[in-house]
Short mmCIF file of C-alpha atoms in Angstrom, two decimals:
data_model
loop_
_atom_site.label_atom_id
_atom_site.label_comp_id
_atom_site.label_asym_id
_atom_site.label_seq_id
_atom_site.Cartn_x
_atom_site.Cartn_y
_atom_site.Cartn_z
CA MET A 108 -82.67 80.11 -113.71
CA ALA A 109 -82.93 83.51 -112.09
CA GLY A 110 -82.04 85.23 -109.59
CA PRO A 111 -82.59 86.70 -105.93
CA LEU A 112 -85.00 90.55 -106.45
CA SER A 113 -83.39 93.28 -107.99
CA GLU A 114 -79.56 91.87 -108.69
CA VAL A 115 -78.90 92.49 -112.43
CA ARG A 116 -76.04 91.68 -114.45
CA ALA A 117 -73.36 94.58 -115.02
CA GLN A 118 -74.27 95.31 -118.97
CA ARG A 119 -70.02 96.04 -118.89
CA ALA A 120 -69.01 93.46 -116.22
CA ALA A 121 -65.25 93.99 -115.37
CA GLY A 122 -62.96 91.24 -116.20
CA ALA A 123 -61.69 90.19 -119.56
CA ASP A 124 -62.66 88.55 -122.58
CA ARG A 125 -64.40 92.18 -123.05
CA PRO A 126 -64.74 94.17 -126.19
CA THR A 127 -61.61 96.39 -126.28
CA ASP A 128 -63.95 99.25 -127.97
CA PHE A 129 -65.79 100.79 -125.90
CA LEU A 130 -65.03 105.01 -124.96
CA ASP A 131 -61.92 105.27 -123.37
CA PRO A 132 -62.12 106.69 -119.52
CA ALA A 133 -60.94 110.15 -121.17
CA PHE A 134 -63.64 110.79 -123.06
CA HIS A 135 -66.19 110.65 -120.59
CA ARG A 136 -63.06 112.31 -118.39
CA GLN A 137 -63.23 115.68 -120.48
CA ARG A 138 -67.56 115.62 -120.41
CA ARG A 139 -67.03 115.69 -116.94
CA GLU A 140 -65.25 118.18 -116.47
CA LEU A 141 -66.74 120.00 -119.71
CA LEU A 142 -70.04 120.30 -117.57
CA ARG A 143 -67.29 120.98 -114.32
CA GLN A 144 -66.33 124.28 -116.15
CA ALA A 145 -70.39 125.02 -117.46
CA LEU A 146 -71.39 124.73 -113.56
CA PRO A 147 -72.48 128.31 -111.53
CA ALA A 148 -70.03 129.23 -108.51
CA ARG A 149 -70.78 127.25 -105.34
CA SER A 150 -72.73 124.23 -106.61
CA VAL A 151 -72.81 120.56 -107.23
CA ALA A 152 -73.82 118.33 -110.30
CA VAL A 153 -75.85 115.04 -108.66
CA PHE A 154 -77.03 112.34 -110.43
CA PHE A 155 -77.76 109.10 -110.31
CA ALA A 156 -77.91 105.95 -112.02
CA ALA A 157 -81.52 104.79 -113.24
CA PRO A 158 -83.68 102.41 -111.37
CA VAL A 159 -83.64 98.90 -112.24
CA ARG A 160 -86.83 98.12 -113.27
CA ASN A 161 -88.58 95.39 -112.14
CA ARG A 162 -90.04 92.56 -115.07
CA ALA A 163 -92.79 90.19 -112.68
CA ASN A 164 -91.75 88.26 -109.28
CA ASP A 165 -88.21 87.89 -108.60
CA VAL A 166 -87.06 88.53 -112.31
CA ASP A 167 -85.62 92.49 -113.30
CA PHE A 168 -85.79 93.25 -116.71
CA ILE A 169 -82.41 93.53 -117.93
CA TYR A 170 -80.32 96.57 -117.00
CA HIS A 171 -79.70 99.61 -118.78
CA GLN A 172 -78.05 103.03 -116.93
CA ASN A 173 -79.30 106.09 -117.43
CA PRO A 174 -77.59 107.37 -121.06
CA ASP A 175 -76.12 110.75 -118.90
CA PHE A 176 -74.74 108.84 -116.28
CA TYR A 177 -72.77 106.40 -119.24
CA TYR A 178 -71.73 109.82 -121.20
CA LEU A 179 -69.74 110.64 -118.22
CA THR A 180 -68.13 107.47 -116.25
CA GLY A 181 -68.58 104.60 -118.86
CA TYR A 182 -69.95 103.11 -115.99
CA THR A 183 -73.15 100.44 -116.17
CA GLU A 184 -74.51 99.02 -112.77
CA PRO A 185 -77.59 100.55 -110.65
CA HIS A 186 -77.38 102.03 -107.14
CA SER A 187 -74.54 104.26 -107.88
CA VAL A 188 -74.18 108.34 -107.59
CA LEU A 189 -71.95 110.51 -108.94
CA LEU A 190 -70.83 113.83 -108.01
CA LEU A 191 -68.84 116.78 -109.39
CA PHE A 192 -67.94 120.01 -107.51
CA LYS A 193 -67.41 123.27 -108.73
CA GLU A 194 -64.89 123.89 -106.86
CA PRO A 195 -62.73 120.69 -104.85
CA GLN A 196 -63.58 119.54 -101.66
CA THR A 197 -62.53 117.45 -99.29
CA ILE A 198 -64.24 114.14 -99.67
CA GLY A 199 -63.71 111.26 -97.59
CA GLY A 200 -60.75 112.49 -95.78
CA GLN A 201 -59.60 112.86 -99.82
CA SER A 202 -58.71 116.80 -100.37
CA GLY A 203 -59.36 118.27 -103.78
CA VAL A 204 -62.02 116.31 -104.93
CA THR A 205 -63.33 117.40 -107.70
CA GLU A 206 -65.69 114.70 -108.71
CA ALA A 207 -66.87 111.83 -106.90
CA LEU A 208 -68.89 108.58 -107.76
CA PHE A 209 -70.10 105.88 -105.57
CA THR A 210 -70.31 102.56 -107.07
CA GLN A 211 -72.22 99.87 -106.51
CA HIS A 212 -70.57 97.24 -103.28
CA ARG A 213 -68.92 93.67 -104.20
CA ASP A 214 -70.88 91.57 -102.98
CA PRO A 215 -68.95 88.01 -104.35
CA GLN A 216 -72.41 85.82 -103.20
CA ARG A 217 -74.18 88.16 -105.03
CA GLU A 218 -71.76 88.74 -108.09
CA SER A 219 -71.65 84.09 -108.30
CA TRP A 220 -75.18 84.87 -109.24
CA THR A 221 -75.54 87.67 -111.52
CA GLY A 222 -72.07 88.55 -112.31
CA ARG A 223 -69.08 90.48 -111.35
CA ARG A 224 -69.46 94.36 -110.13
CA MET A 225 -66.72 96.28 -110.44
CA GLY A 226 -67.02 97.98 -107.18
CA ALA A 227 -64.96 101.35 -106.45
CA ASP A 228 -61.44 100.03 -107.31
CA GLY A 229 -62.32 98.47 -110.37
CA ALA A 230 -63.96 102.09 -110.76
CA LYS A 231 -60.82 103.84 -109.82
CA GLN A 232 -58.92 101.24 -111.96
CA GLN A 233 -60.00 100.84 -115.01
CA LEU A 234 -62.62 104.08 -115.26
CA LYS A 235 -60.20 106.51 -113.95
CA LEU A 236 -62.28 108.52 -111.99
CA GLN A 237 -60.68 111.00 -109.16
CA TYR A 238 -62.43 109.48 -105.90
CA THR A 239 -64.34 106.82 -105.93
CA ALA A 240 -66.01 105.06 -102.90
CA ASP A 241 -68.76 102.27 -102.16
CA ASN A 242 -71.81 103.30 -102.05
CA GLN A 243 -72.24 102.81 -98.05
CA THR A 244 -70.21 105.00 -96.96
CA PHE A 245 -72.27 107.72 -99.67
CA ALA A 246 -73.93 109.47 -96.33
CA ALA A 247 -71.62 109.39 -94.60
CA ALA A 248 -69.00 110.91 -97.12
CA GLY A 249 -68.82 114.01 -95.23
CA ILE A 250 -70.34 115.93 -97.45
CA LYS A 251 -70.99 119.84 -97.04
CA TRP A 252 -74.39 120.09 -98.47
CA ALA A 253 -74.65 123.64 -96.43
CA ASP A 254 -71.91 125.43 -97.88
CA PHE A 255 -73.33 124.43 -101.48
CA GLY A 256 -74.87 127.98 -103.11
CA GLN A 257 -76.11 126.21 -105.70
CA ILE A 258 -76.99 122.21 -105.47
CA LEU A 259 -78.19 121.41 -109.49
CA PHE A 260 -79.93 117.25 -110.26
CA LEU A 261 -81.67 115.92 -113.11
CA ASP A 262 -85.27 114.37 -112.47
CA LEU A 263 -85.44 112.26 -109.26
CA PRO A 264 -86.34 108.76 -109.27
CA THR A 265 -89.47 108.95 -107.50
CA ASP A 266 -90.74 105.31 -108.22
CA LEU A 267 -88.32 103.25 -106.56
CA ARG A 268 -88.43 100.21 -104.91
CA ASP A 269 -87.23 100.32 -101.76
CA ASP A 270 -84.76 96.56 -100.95
CA PRO A 271 -84.48 95.95 -97.26
CA ARG A 272 -81.72 93.87 -97.42
CA ASP A 273 -79.41 97.29 -99.24
CA PRO A 274 -79.05 100.48 -97.41
CA ALA A 275 -77.40 101.51 -99.81
CA ASP A 276 -79.48 100.89 -102.79
CA LEU A 277 -80.63 103.89 -104.92
CA TYR A 278 -84.03 104.32 -102.63
CA SER A 279 -81.34 104.86 -100.30
CA LEU A 280 -79.68 106.71 -102.02
CA VAL A 281 -81.82 110.10 -102.59
CA ALA A 282 -83.54 109.62 -99.77
CA ASP A 283 -79.53 110.95 -98.23
CA PHE A 284 -79.51 112.42 -100.51
CA ARG A 285 -82.72 114.65 -99.84
CA ARG A 286 -82.45 114.56 -96.34
CA GLN A 287 -78.81 115.83 -95.98
CA SER A 288 -79.84 118.72 -99.35
CA GLY A 289 -82.32 119.56 -97.64
CA THR A 290 -84.17 119.20 -101.18
CA PRO A 291 -88.01 120.26 -100.70
CA ALA A 292 -90.38 117.15 -100.40
CA ASP A 293 -92.45 118.81 -103.42
CA TYR A 294 -89.78 120.49 -105.43
CA ASN A 295 -90.92 120.82 -109.10
CA PRO A 296 -88.01 120.69 -111.50
CA VAL A 297 -90.75 121.64 -114.38
CA VAL A 298 -90.89 125.74 -113.13
CA GLY A 299 -87.28 125.58 -113.64
CA GLU A 300 -87.36 124.27 -117.59
CA LEU A 301 -90.22 127.14 -118.09
CA ARG A 302 -88.21 129.58 -116.28
CA ASN A 303 -84.73 128.84 -118.75
CA LEU A 304 -87.22 128.28 -121.63
CA ILE A 305 -88.38 132.01 -121.14
CA GLN A 306 -85.21 133.78 -120.87
CA ARG A 307 -84.26 131.05 -124.46
CA TYR A 308 -87.09 132.34 -126.28
CA GLY A 309 -87.38 136.54 -124.68
CA ALA A 310 -89.26 138.31 -125.62
CA THR A 311 -89.73 138.06 -129.59
CA GLY A 312 -89.60 134.38 -129.54
CA ALA A 313 -93.16 134.13 -127.53
CA ALA A 314 -95.82 133.03 -129.94
CA ASN A 315 -93.42 129.32 -130.76
CA LEU A 316 -93.26 129.15 -126.69
CA LEU A 317 -96.74 130.73 -125.26
CA PRO A 318 -98.68 127.16 -126.14
CA TYR A 319 -96.07 125.29 -124.19
CA LEU A 320 -96.43 127.38 -121.75
CA GLU A 321 -100.11 127.67 -121.51
CA ALA A 322 -100.54 123.56 -121.59
CA GLN A 323 -98.11 122.90 -118.81
CA SER A 324 -100.29 126.16 -116.38
CA LYS A 325 -102.83 123.60 -117.30
CA ALA A 326 -101.89 120.76 -115.62
CA GLN A 327 -99.80 121.48 -113.67
CA HIS A 328 -100.37 123.47 -110.14
CA ALA A 329 -96.89 124.43 -109.48
CA VAL A 330 -96.05 126.21 -113.06
CA ALA A 331 -99.80 127.97 -112.62
CA ALA A 332 -98.80 129.96 -109.30
CA ASP A 333 -95.53 131.18 -110.75
CA ALA A 334 -95.94 135.14 -110.91
CA TYR A 335 -92.63 134.94 -112.61
CA ILE A 336 -94.21 132.08 -115.76
CA GLN A 337 -98.08 134.14 -115.38
CA ALA A 338 -96.65 137.24 -115.82
CA TYR A 339 -95.01 136.39 -119.83
CA ARG A 340 -97.61 135.20 -120.53
CA GLN A 341 -100.33 137.83 -120.00
CA ALA A 342 -97.81 140.14 -121.70
CA ALA A 343 -99.44 141.93 -124.04
CA THR A 344 -96.43 142.85 -126.27
CA ASP A 345 -93.28 142.34 -126.48
CA ALA A 346 -92.12 145.78 -124.44
CA ASP A 347 -94.19 144.15 -121.99
CA ARG A 348 -92.15 140.27 -122.06
CA GLN A 349 -89.11 142.45 -121.88
CA LYS A 350 -90.29 144.06 -118.82
CA VAL A 351 -90.96 140.93 -117.19
CA LEU A 352 -87.15 139.47 -118.52
CA ALA A 353 -85.64 142.28 -116.49
CA ASN A 354 -87.71 141.54 -112.82
CA ALA A 355 -86.22 137.43 -113.85
CA PRO A 356 -86.32 136.01 -110.81
CA ALA A 357 -82.08 134.45 -109.12
CA PRO A 358 -81.64 130.55 -109.59
CA GLY A 359 -82.81 128.77 -106.70
CA ARG A 360 -80.46 126.92 -104.95
CA TYR A 361 -81.85 124.05 -105.61
CA ASP A 362 -81.90 123.54 -109.38
CA GLY A 363 -83.45 120.51 -111.95
CA SER A 364 -82.86 121.94 -114.95
CA THR A 365 -80.08 123.76 -115.94
CA LEU A 366 -78.28 120.52 -116.60
CA SER A 367 -80.09 119.53 -118.50
CA GLU A 368 -79.99 122.28 -120.32
CA VAL A 369 -76.42 122.27 -121.01
CA LEU A 370 -76.30 118.53 -122.04
CA ASN A 371 -78.72 119.25 -124.23
CA GLY A 372 -75.88 121.27 -126.51
CA MET A 373 -73.37 118.88 -125.23
CA ARG A 374 -74.76 115.38 -126.52
CA GLU A 375 -76.21 116.80 -129.40
CA ILE A 376 -72.66 117.10 -131.45
CA LYS A 377 -71.03 113.88 -132.02
CA THR A 378 -67.31 113.44 -131.48
CA PRO A 379 -64.79 111.60 -133.39
CA GLU A 380 -65.14 109.11 -130.60
CA GLU A 381 -68.58 108.48 -130.69
CA LEU A 382 -68.85 108.04 -134.48
CA LYS A 383 -67.27 105.54 -134.30
CA LEU A 384 -69.57 103.55 -131.84
CA LEU A 385 -71.98 105.01 -133.49
CA ARG A 386 -71.38 104.46 -137.61
CA ARG A 387 -70.59 100.60 -136.29
CA ALA A 388 -74.64 100.53 -134.68
CA ILE A 389 -76.08 102.32 -138.09
CA GLN A 390 -74.20 99.25 -140.42
CA ILE A 391 -74.65 96.82 -138.53
CA SER A 392 -78.40 97.47 -139.13
CA THR A 393 -78.72 98.56 -142.17
CA THR A 394 -76.92 94.99 -143.02
CA GLY A 395 -80.20 93.25 -140.83
CA GLN A 396 -82.28 95.21 -143.42
CA LYS A 397 -80.53 93.65 -146.34
CA GLU A 398 -80.61 90.85 -144.60
CA VAL A 399 -83.85 90.58 -144.07
CA MET A 400 -85.17 91.80 -147.46
CA LYS A 401 -83.44 88.60 -149.14
CA ALA A 402 -85.13 86.29 -147.45
CA LEU A 403 -89.10 88.11 -147.41
CA ARG A 404 -91.83 85.93 -147.50
CA PRO A 405 -95.48 86.57 -147.54
CA ASP A 406 -95.82 82.90 -145.65
CA MET A 407 -93.43 84.47 -142.69
CA SER A 408 -94.76 85.73 -139.29
CA GLU A 409 -93.48 89.58 -137.96
CA ASN A 410 -92.13 88.27 -134.95
CA ALA A 411 -89.71 85.99 -137.36
CA VAL A 412 -88.75 89.28 -139.11
CA GLN A 413 -88.62 90.73 -135.91
CA GLY A 414 -85.86 87.83 -135.44
CA ILE A 415 -83.68 87.63 -138.17
CA HIS A 416 -83.07 91.30 -138.09
CA GLU A 417 -82.01 91.17 -134.03
CA TYR A 418 -79.99 87.82 -134.80
CA VAL A 419 -78.03 90.45 -137.36
CA TYR A 420 -77.19 92.39 -134.28
CA ARG A 421 -75.82 89.59 -132.18
CA THR A 422 -73.87 88.64 -134.40
CA TYR A 423 -72.31 91.71 -135.18
CA GLY A 424 -71.93 92.35 -131.16
CA ALA A 425 -74.87 94.38 -130.69
CA GLU A 426 -75.53 94.44 -126.86
CA PHE A 427 -79.12 95.69 -127.78
CA GLU A 428 -81.76 96.49 -129.56
CA GLY A 429 -81.88 100.67 -129.30
CA TYR A 430 -85.78 100.85 -128.49
CA PRO A 431 -88.17 97.87 -129.49
CA SER A 432 -88.55 96.49 -132.79
CA ILE A 433 -91.35 97.90 -135.14
CA VAL A 434 -91.80 95.33 -137.29
CA GLY A 435 -95.58 95.93 -139.24
CA ALA A 436 -97.19 94.37 -142.15
CA GLY A 437 -100.74 95.80 -143.95
CA ALA A 438 -103.11 97.63 -141.52
CA ASN A 439 -99.93 96.88 -138.55
CA GLY A 440 -98.15 99.09 -140.47
CA CYS A 441 -100.12 101.69 -140.28
CA ILE A 442 -99.50 101.91 -136.48
CA LEU A 443 -96.64 104.27 -135.31
CA HIS A 444 -95.22 102.73 -132.66
CA TYR A 445 -96.72 99.13 -132.80
CA GLU A 446 -94.38 96.59 -131.15
CA THR A 447 -96.36 93.59 -130.84
CA ASN A 448 -95.38 91.39 -133.47
CA ASP A 449 -97.17 88.77 -134.03
CA LYS A 450 -99.59 89.13 -137.41
CA PRO A 451 -98.32 85.10 -138.51
CA ARG A 452 -98.72 85.77 -142.06
CA LEU A 453 -96.96 88.82 -143.46
CA GLY A 454 -99.70 87.57 -146.65
CA ASN A 455 -98.77 90.80 -149.75
CA ASP A 456 -98.57 93.43 -147.37
CA LEU A 457 -95.60 96.04 -147.02
CA ILE A 458 -94.31 95.00 -144.18
CA LEU A 459 -92.39 98.67 -141.83
CA MET A 460 -89.46 97.40 -140.32
CA ASP A 461 -88.27 100.19 -137.80
CA CYS A 462 -85.25 98.87 -135.97
CA GLY A 463 -82.33 99.87 -134.27
CA ALA A 464 -79.09 98.04 -133.46
CA GLU A 465 -77.54 99.40 -129.33
CA TYR A 466 -73.32 98.94 -129.97
CA HIS A 467 -71.73 99.42 -126.76
CA GLY A 468 -74.27 102.47 -125.45
CA TYR A 469 -75.12 104.33 -128.73
CA SER A 470 -78.59 103.45 -131.24
CA ALA A 471 -79.49 103.98 -134.80
CA ASP A 472 -82.66 104.14 -136.38
CA VAL A 473 -83.05 103.29 -139.57
CA THR A 474 -86.93 102.11 -141.46
CA ARG A 475 -87.34 100.62 -144.92
CA THR A 476 -90.46 99.36 -146.17
CA ALA A 477 -90.82 96.27 -148.18
CA PRO A 478 -93.35 94.06 -149.87
CA PRO A 479 -93.10 90.13 -149.06
CA SER A 480 -93.55 88.75 -152.06
CA GLY A 481 -91.15 91.09 -153.65
CA LYS A 482 -93.21 93.52 -156.37
CA PHE A 483 -94.85 96.42 -154.82
CA SER A 484 -98.22 96.56 -155.77
CA PRO A 485 -98.93 99.89 -158.51
CA ALA A 486 -100.11 101.68 -155.48
CA GLN A 487 -98.06 100.76 -152.81
CA ARG A 488 -95.41 101.69 -155.63
CA GLN A 489 -97.32 104.51 -155.73
CA ILE A 490 -96.84 105.68 -152.10
CA TYR A 491 -93.32 105.04 -151.97
CA GLU A 492 -92.04 107.18 -154.23
CA LEU A 493 -94.24 109.50 -152.75
CA VAL A 494 -92.26 109.52 -149.22
CA LEU A 495 -88.69 108.61 -151.11
CA ALA A 496 -89.22 112.16 -152.90
CA ALA A 497 -90.64 113.45 -150.10
CA GLN A 498 -87.70 112.36 -148.72
CA GLU A 499 -84.86 113.47 -151.01
CA ALA A 500 -86.42 116.91 -150.10
CA ALA A 501 -86.19 116.50 -146.86
CA PHE A 502 -82.20 115.39 -147.55
CA LYS A 503 -81.31 119.11 -148.99
CA GLU A 504 -81.87 120.95 -145.79
CA CYS A 505 -79.96 118.80 -144.04
CA LYS A 506 -77.20 121.54 -143.88
CA PRO A 507 -75.13 123.13 -141.21
CA GLY A 508 -77.23 126.54 -140.62
CA SER A 509 -80.38 125.01 -141.54
CA GLU A 510 -84.13 124.96 -138.98
CA PHE A 511 -84.31 122.19 -136.96
CA GLN A 512 -87.40 122.19 -138.49
CA ALA A 513 -87.22 122.52 -142.03
CA PRO A 514 -86.26 118.72 -143.51
CA HIS A 515 -89.88 119.16 -141.84
CA LYS A 516 -91.74 121.26 -143.55
CA ALA A 517 -89.94 120.06 -147.07
CA ALA A 518 -90.90 116.69 -146.87
CA LEU A 519 -94.57 118.23 -145.67
CA GLN A 520 -94.73 119.80 -148.56
CA VAL A 521 -94.35 117.13 -151.02
CA ILE A 522 -96.28 114.88 -149.69
CA THR A 523 -98.91 117.40 -148.79
CA ASP A 524 -99.02 118.11 -152.76
CA GLY A 525 -98.45 114.07 -153.78
CA LEU A 526 -101.90 113.69 -151.58
CA LEU A 527 -103.32 116.34 -153.61
CA GLN A 528 -102.88 114.93 -157.20
CA LEU A 529 -103.34 110.83 -156.23
CA GLY A 530 -106.53 112.84 -155.29
CA LEU A 531 -106.56 111.22 -151.34
CA VAL A 532 -106.58 114.20 -149.98
CA LYS A 533 -109.24 117.61 -151.05
CA ASP A 534 -107.92 120.05 -149.15
CA ALA A 535 -104.15 120.60 -147.32
CA ALA A 536 -105.26 120.43 -144.02
CA GLU A 537 -106.58 117.14 -144.51
CA VAL A 538 -102.92 115.52 -144.75
CA ARG A 539 -101.75 115.26 -141.31
CA LYS A 540 -104.13 112.62 -141.58
CA TYR A 541 -101.96 110.03 -143.28
CA PHE A 542 -98.49 112.24 -142.63
CA THR A 543 -98.97 112.06 -138.41
CA HIS A 544 -96.05 112.66 -137.08
CA GLY A 545 -93.36 115.32 -137.47
CA THR A 546 -89.78 114.37 -139.84
CA SER A 547 -86.62 113.88 -137.43
CA HIS A 548 -85.23 113.58 -134.32
CA TYR A 549 -81.89 114.04 -132.30
CA LEU A 550 -79.84 110.05 -132.38
CA GLY A 551 -77.27 108.76 -129.81
CA LEU A 552 -77.53 107.77 -126.18
CA ASP A 553 -81.20 107.67 -127.08
CA VAL A 554 -82.78 106.56 -129.87
CA HIS A 555 -85.03 109.95 -129.56
CA ASP A 556 -81.70 112.06 -128.43
CA ARG A 557 -80.58 115.32 -125.53
CA GLY A 558 -80.38 118.32 -127.99
CA THR A 559 -81.08 121.91 -128.81
CA TYR A 560 -83.17 122.16 -131.43
CA GLN A 561 -81.38 124.96 -132.11
CA PRO A 562 -80.30 125.19 -136.18
CA PHE A 563 -77.85 123.10 -138.02
CA GLN A 564 -74.43 122.56 -136.99
CA PRO A 565 -71.22 119.96 -137.96
CA GLY A 566 -71.33 116.79 -136.37
CA VAL A 567 -75.05 116.54 -135.09
CA VAL A 568 -76.66 113.57 -136.20
CA ILE A 569 -81.08 113.84 -136.69
CA THR A 570 -83.28 110.96 -139.05
CA VAL A 571 -84.80 111.67 -141.30
CA GLU A 572 -88.07 109.74 -141.41
CA PRO A 573 -91.03 111.33 -143.97
CA GLY A 574 -94.28 108.85 -143.68
CA ILE A 575 -97.75 107.84 -145.17
CA TYR A 576 -100.46 105.43 -143.18
CA ILE A 577 -103.70 105.07 -144.33
CA PRO A 578 -105.68 102.65 -141.35
CA GLU A 579 -108.39 100.56 -143.79
CA GLY A 580 -112.24 102.82 -142.76
CA SER A 581 -110.24 105.91 -144.19
CA PRO A 582 -112.20 108.26 -146.41
CA CYS A 583 -110.40 106.96 -149.34
CA ASP A 584 -110.15 104.95 -152.15
CA PRO A 585 -110.58 101.80 -150.62
CA LYS A 586 -107.11 100.58 -152.92
CA TRP A 587 -105.13 102.68 -150.67
CA TRP A 588 -105.92 100.95 -147.19
CA ASN A 589 -103.18 99.83 -144.60
CA ILE A 590 -101.02 100.79 -146.52
CA GLY A 591 -97.98 102.17 -143.87
CA VAL A 592 -94.70 103.45 -145.56
CA ARG A 593 -91.97 104.55 -143.45
CA ILE A 594 -88.76 105.79 -144.81
CA GLU A 595 -86.15 106.40 -142.77
CA ASP A 596 -81.93 106.97 -142.46
CA ASP A 597 -79.38 108.66 -140.30
CA ILE A 598 -78.62 112.03 -140.98
CA LEU A 599 -74.85 113.26 -140.55
CA ILE A 600 -74.66 117.30 -140.60
CA THR A 601 -71.05 117.83 -142.08
CA LYS A 602 -69.08 120.99 -143.08
CA ASN A 603 -70.77 121.10 -146.33
CA GLY A 604 -74.66 119.59 -146.50
CA TYR A 605 -74.67 115.74 -145.26
CA GLU A 606 -73.89 112.30 -145.11
CA ASN A 607 -75.90 109.82 -144.89
CA LEU A 608 -75.10 107.02 -142.10
CA SER A 609 -77.55 104.58 -143.16
CA ALA A 610 -76.95 104.54 -147.21
CA GLY A 611 -75.92 101.12 -147.36
CA ALA A 612 -80.17 99.88 -147.21
CA PRO A 613 -81.56 100.15 -150.46
CA ARG A 614 -84.25 102.66 -150.75
CA THR A 615 -86.06 102.91 -153.94
CA VAL A 616 -87.58 100.49 -155.33
CA SER A 617 -85.91 98.35 -158.14
CA GLU A 618 -83.16 99.09 -154.94
CA ILE A 619 -85.38 96.66 -153.22
CA GLU A 620 -86.68 95.35 -156.00
CA SER A 621 -83.03 94.13 -157.09
CA LEU A 622 -81.92 92.68 -153.69
CA MET A 623 -85.15 90.61 -153.03
CA ALA A 624 -84.53 88.60 -155.89
CA LYS A 625 -81.37 87.61 -154.17
CA PRO A 626 -81.05 84.94 -152.86
CA SER A 627 -80.81 84.19 -148.94
CA ALA A 628 -78.10 82.58 -146.81
CA LEU A 629 -81.53 81.69 -144.32
CA ASP A 630 -83.49 80.05 -147.77
CA ASP A 631 -82.49 76.46 -147.01
CA PHE A 632 -82.57 77.21 -142.65
CA LYS A 633 -86.01 75.14 -142.16
CA LEU A 634 -86.19 74.03 -139.02
CA PRO A 635 -88.92 71.29 -137.36
CA ALA A 636 -92.76 71.57 -137.54
CA LEU A 637 -94.37 71.59 -134.12
CA LYS A 638 -96.60 68.65 -132.63
#
């Protein structure tokens, strides 16, 4: 039975009978303090919870908190705002406040429909924040916005529904913030982001930054009109760019980009507490891959395969998938983010399964490609083993000090040499037809997590996922058509190299074929036919 419009269950409702291995409040408190120490003098940082998203009519999507908000608080409910102050403030009559969380208010009638709410008292007790209050008090909390030299925030949500029954929903909280802080309606955070990037790349790194600046200048009038960005773009030499950098404008009072820069660095390096949850998510996901391999048959559907993965996730306590499961057989496996998963029969085509459990907010991202028949055909095996060799080459670049693009460059070289040798391409420039994406991204609270893209350090977690995709009609021998292969593992950079966190899922042809020959717990599970 559906609840009223914009009513959402909290992921982590207050009360007994809940898992006990969530991140400790001390973790979130430490994250808040680290970020607060990075703030400039006389500043405040403002974070809003994620919006509620409507699915259809009076049914909303299951709520998922903004990962940055969760990282800093552990709070999983909507319609809330977090403030971090560089210097102690007096808020709601309480002095010495450096952090304030305004929570969704308690409402017994609504909670009887959609689950318990933590409320301000519950947030103080369970999450250990210094100051908590009902979100209905935010507008009258006495925050002296005019006293702050800088007001920092992430992208402000703009596509919000206004619930006329709730005077403190997210729509109202954002509106109150804009009005009281004086944030200009036309403020564009992209300009600040690009100015920060110019400072980071400096004079000598312009070659890597200029294409992005050009694209943003074409896309946004505010960027094209910014004198500093355009002076950097138009500088002819490094010396000219250095002169531009020497005259960088002072940071504005409203800053929508600096917090992202700080959080990129913080979230890139995983703490031991985070790695424990990430390992759990990945172990659950590799178990799903193994159980699916044992159960695979040509007469199964993509939907059924997806269902087995996600049943395993729920069985081991994962609350969600980290992203929509990608389960594509044959031609569908050549679509990078195929999510329809409705092919009724797999047949003898390879099936590409890019699936990841989300455990207490942390997402795995593991891809395996397998033959439903239990045996790779000669052509399938050749492509698979080429991708596997590319992944092995990429692994060797996963070590402290390596550039972020090093694994991709290694994988691309192996795939280029292999496709040339197989005759699929005649020139290295053609390889991008079949290997169309990068090899790595950061992994954590987001499946495509925050990071700085600087050389690897211990504690960084990335994916390594080379792939080859040959759709029907490609300019090559038809024997290769509709073969799509991706092998993706989750890699922790360690002090001495790397650890493959997803090594529990078979990777080699012999390992996959051997596992697929074993019995499955689902072999005798038969549902009645529908008439």
